[in-house]
Amino acid sequence: MSDPIAAVATPASPSAIGILRLSGDGVISMVERVFRPLSGSPIGERPDRRLVYGALLDKYGQPIDQVLATVSRAPHSYTGEDTAELQCHGSPAVLAQALEALFAQGARQALPGEFTKRAFLNGRMDLAQAEAVIDLIDAETAEGARNAYGQLSGALSRRVAAVYDALVDVMAHFHAVLDYPDEDIDPFTADGLRAALETQRAVLRALLDTYDRGSALTEGIPCAIVGQPNVGKSSLLNALLGYERAIVTDVAGTTRDTLEERIRLGGVLLRLCDTAGLRETGDAVERLGVERARQSMEGARLILVLLDASQPACEEDFALLRQAMALAPTILVRSKSDLPSAPVPCVTMELPPAVAVSAKTGDGLEQLEAQIAALFPQGSDEVGSLLTNARQAEATKRALERIEAAQTGLTDGCTPDAVLTDVEEALSALGELTGRTVRADITDRIFSRFCVGK
């Protein structure tokens, strides 16, 4: 058991319900001293996870709210320790007084993520599942929430464990043959090792390939809106967001910096980046904006190239299209479709998907959303077992590199014990995914992302 902690697990603004959470040694007796059931026996004598109605007391023993209380005893609780919850009315003043009462009983303020960290340290969940908790809290799309739930339920952990266990079996087989030569054990052969390594290499490669989709669910897809000055980039951003986020004027070069906003389009979470108009300029500030616009293009996974449909397209427009298509999936947006259209010149280059849009009337926005959804279709087969952050991807990449190094060593004629050194390093990297082998500073960094009370 650990020292008792307490925290408000709901937002700090007035709400219908406010929840206090406790975990650690002695928290049930603490709750008994600040909670008075309106009927029946004390809360400590009630079954686990049974809601009990009663009065909440401040540190002076005066009632301040009518609440519901429940307890869960170790090890069958979220943290693996004795835990308790008080479900109050969501008055910040009531919650603050309740916390004071619990602190007076010996509890301390919980740190950000400390409840989930204790769950990890007590074996109630592994590190991948713990990270899924914050992904679930932060989920901005239905698919992101489904993936986080699947990961919390152990889908990714099981996928990693299958590779880990297979490599452990390879190591165990080698050492069993080496240590017990007189036993009736199947021989350890180079062909068998080669086949095992190739199987797990393929699994790890497929797992690493899920990172693009997984990170898109949690972080969003970087989407750059680019084009010549005054083609309607800021107007499109405002139309998609539904409010005036960017300043729009008839003066070319109004946008001097990049503006980023998150939005869901076609079921896809996008990080829309409005950029300065791409042109040669002698203005030092505007030139910095143009450079940032080019950097946004280079880091984007989707590029919307805007051409003013009311003006004839020029060679600079097609040069920008070619540049964008070489960097990322691109959609050609013919803006200002509410104005009379200029003739479209004949071009020999292959054009990306195109849609006509009017930011003024909203025409074409649904078609643009459909184009985006087609470029990033939602899947379901792997939901729950996707890599969703850079830490997971980096550990998987290291494991894959060590397996490939083992394969190279085997091809080059290295002895099995030398090859298995790389396999051991791969196991260590895989262990970091679920927390089997992970440094304390890494866990501290992971749980620092959490809010207090979770």
JSON list of C-alpha atoms in Angstrom, two decimals, residues 129-289:
[
{"chain": "A", "resi": 129, "resn": "GLN", "atom": "CA", "xyz": [-2.78, 0.82, -21.60]},
{"chain": "A", "resi": 130, "resn": "ALA", "atom": "CA", "xyz": [-1.85, 3.74, -19.33]},
{"chain": "A", "resi": 131, "resn": "GLU", "atom": "CA", "xyz": [-1.09, 5.90, -22.37]},
{"chain": "A", "resi": 132, "resn": "ALA", "atom": "CA", "xyz": [-4.47, 4.91, -23.79]},
{"chain": "A", "resi": 133, "resn": "VAL", "atom": "CA", "xyz": [-6.17, 6.53, -20.79]},
{"chain": "A", "resi": 134, "resn": "ILE", "atom": "CA", "xyz": [-4.96, 10.00, -21.77]},
{"chain": "A", "resi": 135, "resn": "ASP", "atom": "CA", "xyz": [-5.66, 9.25, -25.45]},
{"chain": "A", "resi": 136, "resn": "LEU", "atom": "CA", "xyz": [-9.24, 8.40, -24.51]},
{"chain": "A", "resi": 137, "resn": "ILE", "atom": "CA", "xyz": [-9.61, 11.60, -22.50]},
{"chain": "A", "resi": 138, "resn": "ASP", "atom": "CA", "xyz": [-8.17, 13.69, -25.35]},
{"chain": "A", "resi": 139, "resn": "ALA", "atom": "CA", "xyz": [-9.97, 11.88, -28.20]},
{"chain": "A", "resi": 140, "resn": "GLU", "atom": "CA", "xyz": [-11.52, 14.33, -30.67]},
{"chain": "A", "resi": 141, "resn": "THR", "atom": "CA", "xyz": [-13.04, 11.81, -33.09]},
{"chain": "A", "resi": 142, "resn": "ALA", "atom": "CA", "xyz": [-15.14, 8.67, -32.71]},
{"chain": "A", "resi": 143, "resn": "GLU", "atom": "CA", "xyz": [-12.41, 6.56, -34.32]},
{"chain": "A", "resi": 144, "resn": "GLY", "atom": "CA", "xyz": [-9.81, 8.03, -31.95]},
{"chain": "A", "resi": 145, "resn": "ALA", "atom": "CA", "xyz": [-11.99, 7.12, -28.98]},
{"chain": "A", "resi": 146, "resn": "ARG", "atom": "CA", "xyz": [-12.53, 3.57, -30.31]},
{"chain": "A", "resi": 147, "resn": "ASN", "atom": "CA", "xyz": [-8.80, 3.08, -30.81]},
{"chain": "A", "resi": 148, "resn": "ALA", "atom": "CA", "xyz": [-8.01, 4.38, -27.32]},
{"chain": "A", "resi": 149, "resn": "TYR", "atom": "CA", "xyz": [-10.62, 2.05, -25.82]},
{"chain": "A", "resi": 150, "resn": "GLY", "atom": "CA", "xyz": [-9.18, -0.90, -27.72]},
{"chain": "A", "resi": 151, "resn": "GLN", "atom": "CA", "xyz": [-5.68, -0.02, -26.57]},
{"chain": "A", "resi": 152, "resn": "LEU", "atom": "CA", "xyz": [-6.91, 0.38, -22.99]},
{"chain": "A", "resi": 153, "resn": "SER", "atom": "CA", "xyz": [-8.48, -3.08, -23.31]},
{"chain": "A", "resi": 154, "resn": "GLY", "atom": "CA", "xyz": [-5.08, -4.52, -24.25]},
{"chain": "A", "resi": 155, "resn": "ALA", "atom": "CA", "xyz": [-5.21, -4.88, -28.05]},
{"chain": "A", "resi": 156, "resn": "LEU", "atom": "CA", "xyz": [-1.82, -3.24, -28.65]},
{"chain": "A", "resi": 157, "resn": "SER", "atom": "CA", "xyz": [-0.31, -4.96, -25.63]},
{"chain": "A", "resi": 158, "resn": "ARG", "atom": "CA", "xyz": [-1.37, -8.37, -26.94]},
{"chain": "A", "resi": 159, "resn": "ARG", "atom": "CA", "xyz": [0.11, -7.60, -30.36]},
{"chain": "A", "resi": 160, "resn": "VAL", "atom": "CA", "xyz": [3.43, -6.63, -28.78]},
{"chain": "A", "resi": 161, "resn": "ALA", "atom": "CA", "xyz": [3.37, -9.56, -26.35]},
{"chain": "A", "resi": 162, "resn": "ALA", "atom": "CA", "xyz": [3.01, -12.05, -29.21]},
{"chain": "A", "resi": 163, "resn": "VAL", "atom": "CA", "xyz": [6.29, -10.82, -30.75]},
{"chain": "A", "resi": 164, "resn": "TYR", "atom": "CA", "xyz": [7.99, -10.60, -27.37]},
{"chain": "A", "resi": 165, "resn": "ASP", "atom": "CA", "xyz": [7.01, -14.13, -26.38]},
{"chain": "A", "resi": 166, "resn": "ALA", "atom": "CA", "xyz": [8.06, -15.54, -29.76]},
{"chain": "A", "resi": 167, "resn": "LEU", "atom": "CA", "xyz": [11.52, -14.01, -29.40]},
{"chain": "A", "resi": 168, "resn": "VAL", "atom": "CA", "xyz": [11.79, -15.24, -25.81]},
{"chain": "A", "resi": 169, "resn": "ASP", "atom": "CA", "xyz": [10.96, -18.73, -27.08]},
{"chain": "A", "resi": 170, "resn": "VAL", "atom": "CA", "xyz": [13.83, -18.46, -29.58]},
{"chain": "A", "resi": 171, "resn": "MET", "atom": "CA", "xyz": [16.22, -17.41, -26.81]},
{"chain": "A", "resi": 172, "resn": "ALA", "atom": "CA", "xyz": [14.99, -20.15, -24.47]},
{"chain": "A", "resi": 173, "resn": "HIS", "atom": "CA", "xyz": [15.33, -22.82, -27.17]},
{"chain": "A", "resi": 174, "resn": "PHE", "atom": "CA", "xyz": [18.94, -21.84, -27.87]},
{"chain": "A", "resi": 175, "resn": "HIS", "atom": "CA", "xyz": [19.96, -21.85, -24.21]},
{"chain": "A", "resi": 176, "resn": "ALA", "atom": "CA", "xyz": [18.13, -25.10, -23.51]},
{"chain": "A", "resi": 177, "resn": "VAL", "atom": "CA", "xyz": [20.06, -26.86, -26.29]},
{"chain": "A", "resi": 178, "resn": "LEU", "atom": "CA", "xyz": [23.31, -25.26, -25.11]},
{"chain": "A", "resi": 179, "resn": "ASP", "atom": "CA", "xyz": [22.84, -26.02, -21.41]},
{"chain": "A", "resi": 180, "resn": "TYR", "atom": "CA", "xyz": [21.28, -29.48, -21.71]},
{"chain": "A", "resi": 181, "resn": "PRO", "atom": "CA", "xyz": [22.95, -31.23, -24.65]},
{"chain": "A", "resi": 182, "resn": "ASP", "atom": "CA", "xyz": [21.98, -34.68, -23.38]},
{"chain": "A", "resi": 183, "resn": "GLU", "atom": "CA", "xyz": [18.27, -33.93, -23.21]},
{"chain": "A", "resi": 184, "resn": "ASP", "atom": "CA", "xyz": [15.87, -34.87, -25.99]},
{"chain": "A", "resi": 185, "resn": "ILE", "atom": "CA", "xyz": [15.38, -31.31, -27.31]},
{"chain": "A", "resi": 186, "resn": "ASP", "atom": "CA", "xyz": [14.81, -30.38, -30.94]},
{"chain": "A", "resi": 187, "resn": "PRO", "atom": "CA", "xyz": [18.06, -29.08, -32.42]},
{"chain": "A", "resi": 188, "resn": "PHE", "atom": "CA", "xyz": [18.56, -25.33, -32.72]},
{"chain": "A", "resi": 189, "resn": "THR", "atom": "CA", "xyz": [19.21, -24.63, -36.40]},
{"chain": "A", "resi": 190, "resn": "ALA", "atom": "CA", "xyz": [20.14, -21.57, -38.42]},
{"chain": "A", "resi": 191, "resn": "ASP", "atom": "CA", "xyz": [17.17, -22.18, -40.74]},
{"chain": "A", "resi": 192, "resn": "GLY", "atom": "CA", "xyz": [14.79, -22.26, -37.81]},
{"chain": "A", "resi": 193, "resn": "LEU", "atom": "CA", "xyz": [16.25, -19.06, -36.40]},
{"chain": "A", "resi": 194, "resn": "ARG", "atom": "CA", "xyz": [16.09, -17.39, -39.82]},
{"chain": "A", "resi": 195, "resn": "ALA", "atom": "CA", "xyz": [12.41, -18.26, -40.20]},
{"chain": "A", "resi": 196, "resn": "ALA", "atom": "CA", "xyz": [11.55, -17.03, -36.72]},
{"chain": "A", "resi": 197, "resn": "LEU", "atom": "CA", "xyz": [13.36, -13.74, -37.26]},
{"chain": "A", "resi": 198, "resn": "GLU", "atom": "CA", "xyz": [11.65, -13.14, -40.61]},
{"chain": "A", "resi": 199, "resn": "THR", "atom": "CA", "xyz": [8.21, -13.82, -39.14]},
{"chain": "A", "resi": 200, "resn": "GLN", "atom": "CA", "xyz": [8.70, -11.34, -36.30]},
{"chain": "A", "resi": 201, "resn": "ARG", "atom": "CA", "xyz": [10.37, -8.79, -38.59]},
{"chain": "A", "resi": 202, "resn": "ALA", "atom": "CA", "xyz": [7.24, -8.78, -40.76]},
{"chain": "A", "resi": 203, "resn": "VAL", "atom": "CA", "xyz": [5.01, -8.34, -37.71]},
{"chain": "A", "resi": 204, "resn": "LEU", "atom": "CA", "xyz": [7.10, -5.45, -36.41]},
{"chain": "A", "resi": 205, "resn": "ARG", "atom": "CA", "xyz": [7.18, -3.77, -39.82]},
{"chain": "A", "resi": 206, "resn": "ALA", "atom": "CA", "xyz": [3.39, -3.99, -40.04]},
{"chain": "A", "resi": 207, "resn": "LEU", "atom": "CA", "xyz": [3.09, -2.60, -36.51]},
{"chain": "A", "resi": 208, "resn": "LEU", "atom": "CA", "xyz": [5.41, 0.33, -37.27]},
{"chain": "A", "resi": 209, "resn": "ASP", "atom": "CA", "xyz": [3.40, 1.09, -40.40]},
{"chain": "A", "resi": 210, "resn": "THR", "atom": "CA", "xyz": [0.35, 1.78, -38.20]},
{"chain": "A", "resi": 211, "resn": "TYR", "atom": "CA", "xyz": [2.00, 4.86, -36.69]},
{"chain": "A", "resi": 212, "resn": "ASP", "atom": "CA", "xyz": [0.92, 7.26, -39.43]},
{"chain": "A", "resi": 213, "resn": "ARG", "atom": "CA", "xyz": [-2.71, 6.34, -38.92]},
{"chain": "A", "resi": 214, "resn": "GLY", "atom": "CA", "xyz": [-2.44, 6.14, -35.14]},
{"chain": "A", "resi": 215, "resn": "SER", "atom": "CA", "xyz": [-0.76, 9.53, -34.78]},
{"chain": "A", "resi": 216, "resn": "ALA", "atom": "CA", "xyz": [-3.40, 11.03, -37.07]},
{"chain": "A", "resi": 217, "resn": "LEU", "atom": "CA", "xyz": [-6.07, 9.86, -34.60]},
{"chain": "A", "resi": 218, "resn": "THR", "atom": "CA", "xyz": [-4.38, 11.45, -31.59]},
{"chain": "A", "resi": 219, "resn": "GLU", "atom": "CA", "xyz": [-2.49, 14.42, -33.00]},
{"chain": "A", "resi": 220, "resn": "GLY", "atom": "CA", "xyz": [-4.35, 15.19, -36.22]},
{"chain": "A", "resi": 221, "resn": "ILE", "atom": "CA", "xyz": [-3.12, 15.34, -39.81]},
{"chain": "A", "resi": 222, "resn": "PRO", "atom": "CA", "xyz": [-1.05, 18.45, -40.60]},
{"chain": "A", "resi": 223, "resn": "CYS", "atom": "CA", "xyz": [-2.86, 20.18, -43.48]},
{"chain": "A", "resi": 224, "resn": "ALA", "atom": "CA", "xyz": [-1.32, 23.22, -45.18]},
{"chain": "A", "resi": 225, "resn": "ILE", "atom": "CA", "xyz": [-3.55, 25.70, -47.04]},
{"chain": "A", "resi": 226, "resn": "VAL", "atom": "CA", "xyz": [-1.31, 27.30, -49.67]},
{"chain": "A", "resi": 227, "resn": "GLY", "atom": "CA", "xyz": [-1.60, 29.49, -52.73]},
{"chain": "A", "resi": 228, "resn": "GLN", "atom": "CA", "xyz": [-0.82, 32.87, -54.23]},
{"chain": "A", "resi": 229, "resn": "PRO", "atom": "CA", "xyz": [-1.81, 36.01, -52.28]},
{"chain": "A", "resi": 230, "resn": "ASN", "atom": "CA", "xyz": [-5.53, 36.82, -52.18]},
{"chain": "A", "resi": 231, "resn": "VAL", "atom": "CA", "xyz": [-6.77, 33.48, -53.49]},
{"chain": "A", "resi": 232, "resn": "GLY", "atom": "CA", "xyz": [-8.96, 32.99, -50.39]},
{"chain": "A", "resi": 233, "resn": "LYS", "atom": "CA", "xyz": [-6.84, 30.89, -48.02]},
{"chain": "A", "resi": 234, "resn": "SER", "atom": "CA", "xyz": [-7.88, 32.72, -44.85]},
{"chain": "A", "resi": 235, "resn": "SER", "atom": "CA", "xyz": [-11.49, 32.87, -46.05]},
{"chain": "A", "resi": 236, "resn": "LEU", "atom": "CA", "xyz": [-11.46, 29.08, -46.52]},
{"chain": "A", "resi": 237, "resn": "LEU", "atom": "CA", "xyz": [-10.02, 28.58, -43.03]},
{"chain": "A", "resi": 238, "resn": "ASN", "atom": "CA", "xyz": [-12.77, 30.75, -41.54]},
{"chain": "A", "resi": 239, "resn": "ALA", "atom": "CA", "xyz": [-15.48, 28.97, -43.55]},
{"chain": "A", "resi": 240, "resn": "LEU", "atom": "CA", "xyz": [-14.30, 25.53, -42.42]},
{"chain": "A", "resi": 241, "resn": "LEU", "atom": "CA", "xyz": [-14.06, 26.61, -38.77]},
{"chain": "A", "resi": 242, "resn": "GLY", "atom": "CA", "xyz": [-17.38, 28.42, -38.84]},
{"chain": "A", "resi": 243, "resn": "TYR", "atom": "CA", "xyz": [-16.04, 31.64, -37.30]},
{"chain": "A", "resi": 244, "resn": "GLU", "atom": "CA", "xyz": [-13.66, 34.50, -38.14]},
{"chain": "A", "resi": 245, "resn": "ARG", "atom": "CA", "xyz": [-10.32, 33.11, -37.00]},
{"chain": "A", "resi": 246, "resn": "ALA", "atom": "CA", "xyz": [-8.13, 34.81, -39.62]},
{"chain": "A", "resi": 247, "resn": "ILE", "atom": "CA", "xyz": [-8.17, 38.44, -40.75]},
{"chain": "A", "resi": 248, "resn": "VAL", "atom": "CA", "xyz": [-9.48, 38.77, -44.31]},
{"chain": "A", "resi": 249, "resn": "THR", "atom": "CA", "xyz": [-8.95, 41.89, -46.44]},
{"chain": "A", "resi": 250, "resn": "ASP", "atom": "CA", "xyz": [-8.59, 42.75, -50.11]},
{"chain": "A", "resi": 251, "resn": "VAL", "atom": "CA", "xyz": [-4.96, 43.74, -49.48]},
{"chain": "A", "resi": 252, "resn": "ALA", "atom": "CA", "xyz": [-2.52, 41.14, -50.77]},
{"chain": "A", "resi": 253, "resn": "GLY", "atom": "CA", "xyz": [-0.12, 39.88, -48.13]},
{"chain": "A", "resi": 254, "resn": "THR", "atom": "CA", "xyz": [-2.44, 40.40, -45.14]},
{"chain": "A", "resi": 255, "resn": "THR", "atom": "CA", "xyz": [-1.43, 37.02, -43.66]},
{"chain": "A", "resi": 256, "resn": "ARG", "atom": "CA", "xyz": [2.14, 37.36, -42.44]},
{"chain": "A", "resi": 257, "resn": "ASP", "atom": "CA", "xyz": [2.39, 34.24, -40.27]},
{"chain": "A", "resi": 258, "resn": "THR", "atom": "CA", "xyz": [0.94, 30.76, -40.08]},
{"chain": "A", "resi": 259, "resn": "LEU", "atom": "CA", "xyz": [-2.31, 30.16, -38.16]},
{"chain": "A", "resi": 260, "resn": "GLU", "atom": "CA", "xyz": [-3.14, 26.64, -36.96]},
{"chain": "A", "resi": 261, "resn": "GLU", "atom": "CA", "xyz": [-6.48, 25.28, -35.84]},
{"chain": "A", "resi": 262, "resn": "ARG", "atom": "CA", "xyz": [-7.80, 21.76, -35.25]},
{"chain": "A", "resi": 263, "resn": "ILE", "atom": "CA", "xyz": [-11.00, 20.64, -36.94]},
{"chain": "A", "resi": 264, "resn": "ARG", "atom": "CA", "xyz": [-12.73, 17.39, -37.88]},
{"chain": "A", "resi": 265, "resn": "LEU", "atom": "CA", "xyz": [-13.61, 17.03, -41.56]},
{"chain": "A", "resi": 266, "resn": "GLY", "atom": "CA", "xyz": [-14.92, 13.85, -43.12]},
{"chain": "A", "resi": 267, "resn": "GLY", "atom": "CA", "xyz": [-14.27, 12.02, -39.86]},
{"chain": "A", "resi": 268, "resn": "VAL", "atom": "CA", "xyz": [-10.60, 13.07, -40.09]},
{"chain": "A", "resi": 269, "resn": "LEU", "atom": "CA", "xyz": [-8.92, 15.25, -37.45]},
{"chain": "A", "resi": 270, "resn": "LEU", "atom": "CA", "xyz": [-6.96, 17.95, -39.29]},
{"chain": "A", "resi": 271, "resn": "ARG", "atom": "CA", "xyz": [-4.48, 20.53, -38.06]},
{"chain": "A", "resi": 272, "resn": "LEU", "atom": "CA", "xyz": [-5.34, 23.23, -40.59]},
{"chain": "A", "resi": 273, "resn": "CYS", "atom": "CA", "xyz": [-2.54, 25.70, -41.21]},
{"chain": "A", "resi": 274, "resn": "ASP", "atom": "CA", "xyz": [-3.37, 28.96, -42.97]},
{"chain": "A", "resi": 275, "resn": "THR", "atom": "CA", "xyz": [-0.23, 30.35, -44.60]},
{"chain": "A", "resi": 276, "resn": "ALA", "atom": "CA", "xyz": [1.08, 33.53, -46.15]},
{"chain": "A", "resi": 277, "resn": "GLY", "atom": "CA", "xyz": [0.63, 33.97, -49.90]},
{"chain": "A", "resi": 278, "resn": "LEU", "atom": "CA", "xyz": [3.52, 32.44, -51.83]},
{"chain": "A", "resi": 279, "resn": "ARG", "atom": "CA", "xyz": [5.24, 35.12, -53.86]},
{"chain": "A", "resi": 280, "resn": "GLU", "atom": "CA", "xyz": [8.51, 36.97, -54.17]},
{"chain": "A", "resi": 281, "resn": "THR", "atom": "CA", "xyz": [8.49, 40.01, -51.89]},
{"chain": "A", "resi": 282, "resn": "GLY", "atom": "CA", "xyz": [10.85, 42.70, -50.67]},
{"chain": "A", "resi": 283, "resn": "ASP", "atom": "CA", "xyz": [9.00, 43.04, -47.35]},
{"chain": "A", "resi": 284, "resn": "ALA", "atom": "CA", "xyz": [11.17, 41.37, -44.67]},
{"chain": "A", "resi": 285, "resn": "VAL", "atom": "CA", "xyz": [8.22, 40.39, -42.46]},
{"chain": "A", "resi": 286, "resn": "GLU", "atom": "CA", "xyz": [6.18, 38.99, -45.35]},
{"chain": "A", "resi": 287, "resn": "ARG", "atom": "CA", "xyz": [9.26, 37.12, -46.57]},
{"chain": "A", "resi": 288, "resn": "LEU", "atom": "CA", "xyz": [9.47, 35.35, -43.19]},
{"chain": "A", "resi": 289, "resn": "GLY", "atom": "CA", "xyz": [5.80, 34.41, -43.56]}
]
